[in-house]
PDB file of C-alpha atoms in Angstrom:
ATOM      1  CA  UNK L   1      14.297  10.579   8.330  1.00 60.00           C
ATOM      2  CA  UNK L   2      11.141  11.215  10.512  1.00 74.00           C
ATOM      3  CA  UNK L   3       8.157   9.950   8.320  1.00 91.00           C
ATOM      4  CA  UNK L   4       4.519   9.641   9.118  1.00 93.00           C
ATOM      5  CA  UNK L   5       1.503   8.585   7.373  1.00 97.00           C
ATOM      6  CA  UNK L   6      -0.347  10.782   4.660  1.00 96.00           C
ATOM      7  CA  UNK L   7      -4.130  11.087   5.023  1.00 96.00           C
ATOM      8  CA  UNK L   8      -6.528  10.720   2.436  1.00 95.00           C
ATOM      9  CA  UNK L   9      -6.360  14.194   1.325  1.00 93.00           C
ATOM     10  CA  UNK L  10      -3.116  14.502   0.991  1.00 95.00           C
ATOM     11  CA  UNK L  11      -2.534  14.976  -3.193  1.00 94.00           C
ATOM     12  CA  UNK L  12       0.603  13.189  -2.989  1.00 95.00           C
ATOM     13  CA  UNK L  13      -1.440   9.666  -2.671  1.00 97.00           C
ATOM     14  CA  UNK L  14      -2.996  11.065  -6.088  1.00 96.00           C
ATOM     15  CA  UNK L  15       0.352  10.736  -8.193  1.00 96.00           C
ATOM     16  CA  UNK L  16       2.294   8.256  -9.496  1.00 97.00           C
ATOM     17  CA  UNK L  17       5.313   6.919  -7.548  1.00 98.00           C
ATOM     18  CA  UNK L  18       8.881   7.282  -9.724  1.00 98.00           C
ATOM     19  CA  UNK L  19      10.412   4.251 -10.301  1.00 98.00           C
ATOM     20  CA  UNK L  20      13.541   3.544  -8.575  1.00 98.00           C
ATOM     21  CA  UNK L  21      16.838   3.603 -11.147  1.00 97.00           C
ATOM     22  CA  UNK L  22      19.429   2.905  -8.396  1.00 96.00           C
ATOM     23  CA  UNK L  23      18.848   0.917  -5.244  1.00 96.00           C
ATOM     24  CA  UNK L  24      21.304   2.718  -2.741  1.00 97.00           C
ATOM     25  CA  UNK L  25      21.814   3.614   0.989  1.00 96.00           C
ATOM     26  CA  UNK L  26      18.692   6.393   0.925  1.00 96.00           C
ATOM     27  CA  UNK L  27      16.371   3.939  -0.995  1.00 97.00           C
ATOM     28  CA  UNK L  28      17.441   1.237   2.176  1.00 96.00           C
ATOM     29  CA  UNK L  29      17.070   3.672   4.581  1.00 96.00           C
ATOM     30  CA  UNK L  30      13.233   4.429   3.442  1.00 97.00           C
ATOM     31  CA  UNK L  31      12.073   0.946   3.383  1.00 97.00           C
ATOM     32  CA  UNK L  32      13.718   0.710   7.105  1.00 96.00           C
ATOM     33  CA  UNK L  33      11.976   3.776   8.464  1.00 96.00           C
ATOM     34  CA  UNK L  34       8.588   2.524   6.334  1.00 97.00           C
ATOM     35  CA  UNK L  35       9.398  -0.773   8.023  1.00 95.00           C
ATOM     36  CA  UNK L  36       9.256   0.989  11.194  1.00 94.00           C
ATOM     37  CA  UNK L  37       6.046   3.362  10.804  1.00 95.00           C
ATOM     38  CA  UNK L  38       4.413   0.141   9.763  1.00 95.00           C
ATOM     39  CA  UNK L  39       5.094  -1.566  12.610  1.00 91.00           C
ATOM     40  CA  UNK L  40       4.366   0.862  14.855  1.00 92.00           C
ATOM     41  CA  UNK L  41       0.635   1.495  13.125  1.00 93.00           C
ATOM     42  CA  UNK L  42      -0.162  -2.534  13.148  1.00 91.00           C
ATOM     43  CA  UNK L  43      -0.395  -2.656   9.443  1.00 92.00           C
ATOM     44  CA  UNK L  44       0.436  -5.803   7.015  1.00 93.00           C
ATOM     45  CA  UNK L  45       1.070  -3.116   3.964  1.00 96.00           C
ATOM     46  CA  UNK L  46       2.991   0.575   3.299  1.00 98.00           C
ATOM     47  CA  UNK L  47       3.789   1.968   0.030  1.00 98.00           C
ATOM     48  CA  UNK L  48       5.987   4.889   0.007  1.00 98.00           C
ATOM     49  CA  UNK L  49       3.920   7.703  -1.470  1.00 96.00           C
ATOM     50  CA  UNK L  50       1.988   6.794   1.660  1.00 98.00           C
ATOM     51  CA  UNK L  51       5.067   8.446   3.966  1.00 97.00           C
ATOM     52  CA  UNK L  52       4.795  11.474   1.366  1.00 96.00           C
ATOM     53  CA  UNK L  53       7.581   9.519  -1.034  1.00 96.00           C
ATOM     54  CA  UNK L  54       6.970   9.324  -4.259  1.00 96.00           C
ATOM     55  CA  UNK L  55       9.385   6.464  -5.049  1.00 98.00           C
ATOM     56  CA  UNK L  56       8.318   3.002  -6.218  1.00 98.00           C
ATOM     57  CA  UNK L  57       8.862   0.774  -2.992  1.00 99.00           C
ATOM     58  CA  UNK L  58       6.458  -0.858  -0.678  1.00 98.00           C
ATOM     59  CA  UNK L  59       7.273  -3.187   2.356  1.00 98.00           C
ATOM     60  CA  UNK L  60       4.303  -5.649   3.558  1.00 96.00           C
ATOM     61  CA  UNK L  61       4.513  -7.790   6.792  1.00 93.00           C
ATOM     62  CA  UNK L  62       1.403 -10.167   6.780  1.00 80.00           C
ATOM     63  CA  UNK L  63       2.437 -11.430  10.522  1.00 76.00           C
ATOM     64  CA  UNK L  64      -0.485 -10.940  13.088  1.00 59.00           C
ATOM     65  CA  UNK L  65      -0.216  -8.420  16.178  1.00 53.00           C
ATOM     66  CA  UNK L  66       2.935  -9.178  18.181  1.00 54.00           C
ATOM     67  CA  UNK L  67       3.999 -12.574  15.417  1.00 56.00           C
ATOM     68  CA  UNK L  68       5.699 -10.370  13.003  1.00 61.00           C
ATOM     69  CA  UNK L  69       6.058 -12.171   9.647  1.00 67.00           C
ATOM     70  CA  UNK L  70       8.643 -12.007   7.045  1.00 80.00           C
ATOM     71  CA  UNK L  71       8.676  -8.446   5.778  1.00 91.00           C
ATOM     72  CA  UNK L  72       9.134  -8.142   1.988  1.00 95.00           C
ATOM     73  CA  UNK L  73      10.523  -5.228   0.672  1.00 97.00           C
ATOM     74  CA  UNK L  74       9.469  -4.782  -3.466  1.00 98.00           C
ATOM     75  CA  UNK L  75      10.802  -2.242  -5.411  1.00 98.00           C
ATOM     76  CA  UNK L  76       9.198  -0.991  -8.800  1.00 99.00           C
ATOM     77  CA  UNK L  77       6.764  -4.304  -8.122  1.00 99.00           C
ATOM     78  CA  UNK L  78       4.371  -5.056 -11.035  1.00 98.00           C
ATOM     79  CA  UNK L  79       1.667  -7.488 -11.587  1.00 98.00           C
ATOM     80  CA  UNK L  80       2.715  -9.581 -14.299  1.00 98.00           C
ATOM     81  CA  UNK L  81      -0.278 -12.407 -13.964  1.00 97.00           C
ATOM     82  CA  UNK L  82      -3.851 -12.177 -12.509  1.00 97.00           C
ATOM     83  CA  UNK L  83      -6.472 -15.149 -11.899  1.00 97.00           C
ATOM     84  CA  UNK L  84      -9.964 -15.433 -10.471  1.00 97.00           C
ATOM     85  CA  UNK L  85     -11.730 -13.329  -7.732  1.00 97.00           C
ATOM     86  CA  UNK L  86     -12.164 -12.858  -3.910  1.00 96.00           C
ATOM     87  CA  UNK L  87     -14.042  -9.838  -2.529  1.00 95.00           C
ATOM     88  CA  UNK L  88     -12.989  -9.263   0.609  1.00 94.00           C
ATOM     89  CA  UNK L  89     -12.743  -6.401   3.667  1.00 94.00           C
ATOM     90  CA  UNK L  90      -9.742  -4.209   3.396  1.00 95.00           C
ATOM     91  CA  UNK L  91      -8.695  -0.852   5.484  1.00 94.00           C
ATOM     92  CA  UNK L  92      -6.004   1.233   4.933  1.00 96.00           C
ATOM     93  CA  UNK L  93      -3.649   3.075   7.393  1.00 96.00           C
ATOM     94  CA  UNK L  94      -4.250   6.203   4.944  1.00 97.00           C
ATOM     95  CA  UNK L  95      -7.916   6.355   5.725  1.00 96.00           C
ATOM     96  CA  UNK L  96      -8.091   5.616   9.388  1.00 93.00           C
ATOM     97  CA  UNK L  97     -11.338   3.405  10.471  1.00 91.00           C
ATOM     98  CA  UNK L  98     -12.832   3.185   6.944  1.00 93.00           C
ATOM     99  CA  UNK L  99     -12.939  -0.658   5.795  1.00 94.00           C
ATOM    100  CA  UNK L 100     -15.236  -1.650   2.655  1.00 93.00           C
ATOM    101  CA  UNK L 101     -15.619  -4.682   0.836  1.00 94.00           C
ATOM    102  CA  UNK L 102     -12.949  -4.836  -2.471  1.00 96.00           C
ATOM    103  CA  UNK L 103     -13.580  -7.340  -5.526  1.00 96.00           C
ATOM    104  CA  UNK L 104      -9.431  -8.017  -6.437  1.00 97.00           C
ATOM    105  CA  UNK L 105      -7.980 -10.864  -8.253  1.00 98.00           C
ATOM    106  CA  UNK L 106      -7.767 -13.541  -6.185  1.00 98.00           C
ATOM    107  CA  UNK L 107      -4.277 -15.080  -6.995  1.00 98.00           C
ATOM    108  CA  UNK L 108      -1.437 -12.746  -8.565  1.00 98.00           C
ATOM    109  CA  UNK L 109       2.685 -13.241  -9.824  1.00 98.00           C
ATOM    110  CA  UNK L 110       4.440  -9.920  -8.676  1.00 98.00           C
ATOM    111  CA  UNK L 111       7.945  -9.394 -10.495  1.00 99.00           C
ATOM    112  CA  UNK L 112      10.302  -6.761  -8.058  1.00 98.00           C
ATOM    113  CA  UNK L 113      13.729  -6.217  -7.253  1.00 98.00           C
ATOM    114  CA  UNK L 114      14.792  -6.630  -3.365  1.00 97.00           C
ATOM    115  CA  UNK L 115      16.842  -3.864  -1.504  1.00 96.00           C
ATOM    116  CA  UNK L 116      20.151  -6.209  -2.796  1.00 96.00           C
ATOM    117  CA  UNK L 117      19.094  -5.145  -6.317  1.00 96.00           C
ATOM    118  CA  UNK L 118      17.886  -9.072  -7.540  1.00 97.00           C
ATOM    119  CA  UNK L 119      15.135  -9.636  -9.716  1.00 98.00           C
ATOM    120  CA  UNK L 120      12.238 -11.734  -7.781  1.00 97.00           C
ATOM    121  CA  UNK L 121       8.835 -12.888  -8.251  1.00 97.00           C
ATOM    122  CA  UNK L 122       5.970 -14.038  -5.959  1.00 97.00           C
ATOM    123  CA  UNK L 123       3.079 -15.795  -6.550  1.00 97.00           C
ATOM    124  CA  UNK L 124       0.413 -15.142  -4.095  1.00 96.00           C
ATOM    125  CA  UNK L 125      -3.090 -15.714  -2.674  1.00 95.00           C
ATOM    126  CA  UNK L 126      -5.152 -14.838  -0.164  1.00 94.00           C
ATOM    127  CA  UNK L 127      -3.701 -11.937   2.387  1.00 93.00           C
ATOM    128  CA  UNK L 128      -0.818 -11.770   0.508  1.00 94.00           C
ATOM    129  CA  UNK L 129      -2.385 -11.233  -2.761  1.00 96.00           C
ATOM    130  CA  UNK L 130      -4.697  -8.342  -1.661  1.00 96.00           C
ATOM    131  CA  UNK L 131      -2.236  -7.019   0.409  1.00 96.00           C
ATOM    132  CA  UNK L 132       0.634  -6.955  -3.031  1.00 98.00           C
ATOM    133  CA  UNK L 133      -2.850  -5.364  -5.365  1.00 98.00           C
ATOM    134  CA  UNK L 134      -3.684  -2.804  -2.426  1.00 98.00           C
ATOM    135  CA  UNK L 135      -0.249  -1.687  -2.491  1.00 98.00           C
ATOM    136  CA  UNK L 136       0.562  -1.118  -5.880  1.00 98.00           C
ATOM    137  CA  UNK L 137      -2.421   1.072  -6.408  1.00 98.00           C
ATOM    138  CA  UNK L 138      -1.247   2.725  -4.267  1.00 97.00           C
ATOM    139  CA  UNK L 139       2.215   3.159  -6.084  1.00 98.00           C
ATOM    140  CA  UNK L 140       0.054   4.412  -9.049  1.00 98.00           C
ATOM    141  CA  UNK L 141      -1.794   6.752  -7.705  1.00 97.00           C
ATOM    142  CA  UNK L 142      -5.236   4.504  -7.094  1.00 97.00           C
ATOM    143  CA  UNK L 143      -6.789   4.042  -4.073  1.00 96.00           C
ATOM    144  CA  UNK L 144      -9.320   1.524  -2.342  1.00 94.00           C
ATOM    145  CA  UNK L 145     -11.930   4.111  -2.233  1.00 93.00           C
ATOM    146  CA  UNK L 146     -11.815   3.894  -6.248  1.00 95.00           C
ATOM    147  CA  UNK L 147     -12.161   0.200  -5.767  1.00 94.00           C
ATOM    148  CA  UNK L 148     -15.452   0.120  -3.551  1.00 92.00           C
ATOM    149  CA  UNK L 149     -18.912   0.215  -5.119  1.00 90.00           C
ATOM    150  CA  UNK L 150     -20.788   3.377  -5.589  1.00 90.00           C
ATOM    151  CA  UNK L 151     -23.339   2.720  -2.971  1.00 90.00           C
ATOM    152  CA  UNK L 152     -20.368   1.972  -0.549  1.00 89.00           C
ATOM    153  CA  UNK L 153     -18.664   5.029  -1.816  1.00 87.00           C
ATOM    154  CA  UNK L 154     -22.162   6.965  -1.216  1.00 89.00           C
ATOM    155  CA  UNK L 155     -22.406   5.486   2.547  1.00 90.00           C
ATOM    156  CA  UNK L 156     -18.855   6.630   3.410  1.00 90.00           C
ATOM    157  CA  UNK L 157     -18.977  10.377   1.269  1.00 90.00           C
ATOM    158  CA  UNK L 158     -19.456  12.380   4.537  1.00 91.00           C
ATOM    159  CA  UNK L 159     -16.444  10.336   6.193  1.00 91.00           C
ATOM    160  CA  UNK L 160     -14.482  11.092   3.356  1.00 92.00           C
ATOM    161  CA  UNK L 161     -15.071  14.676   2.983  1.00 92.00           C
ATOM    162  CA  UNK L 162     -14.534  15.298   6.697  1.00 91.00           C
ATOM    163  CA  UNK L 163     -11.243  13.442   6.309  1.00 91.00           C
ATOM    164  CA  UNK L 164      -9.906  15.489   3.097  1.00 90.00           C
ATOM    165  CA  UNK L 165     -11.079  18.295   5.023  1.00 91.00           C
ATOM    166  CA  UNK L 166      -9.326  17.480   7.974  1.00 91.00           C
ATOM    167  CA  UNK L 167      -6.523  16.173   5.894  1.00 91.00           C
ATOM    168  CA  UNK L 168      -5.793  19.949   3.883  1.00 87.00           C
ATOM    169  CA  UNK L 169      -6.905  21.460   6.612  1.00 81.00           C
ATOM    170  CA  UNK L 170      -3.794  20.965   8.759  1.00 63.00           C
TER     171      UNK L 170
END
């Protein structure tokens, strides 16, 4: 399946992503090709409404340029704990060259099932953390722009606008 990133714009990063009821050879055949677009964009996070699927997965490889790092494939991942705070610069590969400063927990436990169908849990901080928050907003239909503070989101409003333009334009 050819997949390619959505733009901010794009309503389908508005909605909530379906939970996944049967882990089979299409659900491991997304997280492979999300694997892939992710790779080939440089990112460290992808959730799957973000290649226009509205299905409860997200992969996240936290490995630097070339060094890729263990990817981690979640399906339907929740937060389940939350503790302290870190603000910190974060980008995403749905709203190309816009970066802002994001106040997230700073340490979170995310319960998923892997692609063999086993219930698993992480506890996380730093990179990880943000990266695990970032994406499931994403599966739930929030974005990082609804994170920022409103005289961030007041500096970037013409980038935005030309971007959904762009975006619904094509």
């Amino acid at each position: 399946m050819m997949m390619k990133i959505v733009k901010y714009g794009d309503p389908v990063l508005r909605k909530k992503a379906q939970k996944i009821t049967r882990i089979d050879e299409h659900v491991v055949k997304l997280a492979e090709g999300m694997i892939s677009v992710l790779h080939a964009a440089k990112g460290i996070g992808l959730a799957a409404n973000q290649v226009g699927v509205q299905e409860k997965l997200c992969v996240i490889d936290t490995g630097r340029g070339d060094k890729k790092g263990e990817v981690l494939c979640l399906i339907n991942p929740e937060v389940t704990a939350f503790e302290g705070s870190a603000v910190f610069e974060e980008g995403c590969l749905s709203f190309p060259e816009i970066f802002a400063e994001i106040d997230r927990p700073a340490k979170v436990t995310v319960s998923y099932k892997d692609l063999k169908g086993k219930d698993k849990e992480v506890t996380a901080e730093g990179i990880l953390a943000r990266v695990l928050q970032h994406e499931i907003d994403h599966l739930n239909g929030v974005l990082f722009v609804d994170r920022m503070s409103r005289i961030k989101h007041m500096l970037l409003s013409k980038r935005l606008k030309a971007l959904e333009k762009e975006t619904r334009g094509k």
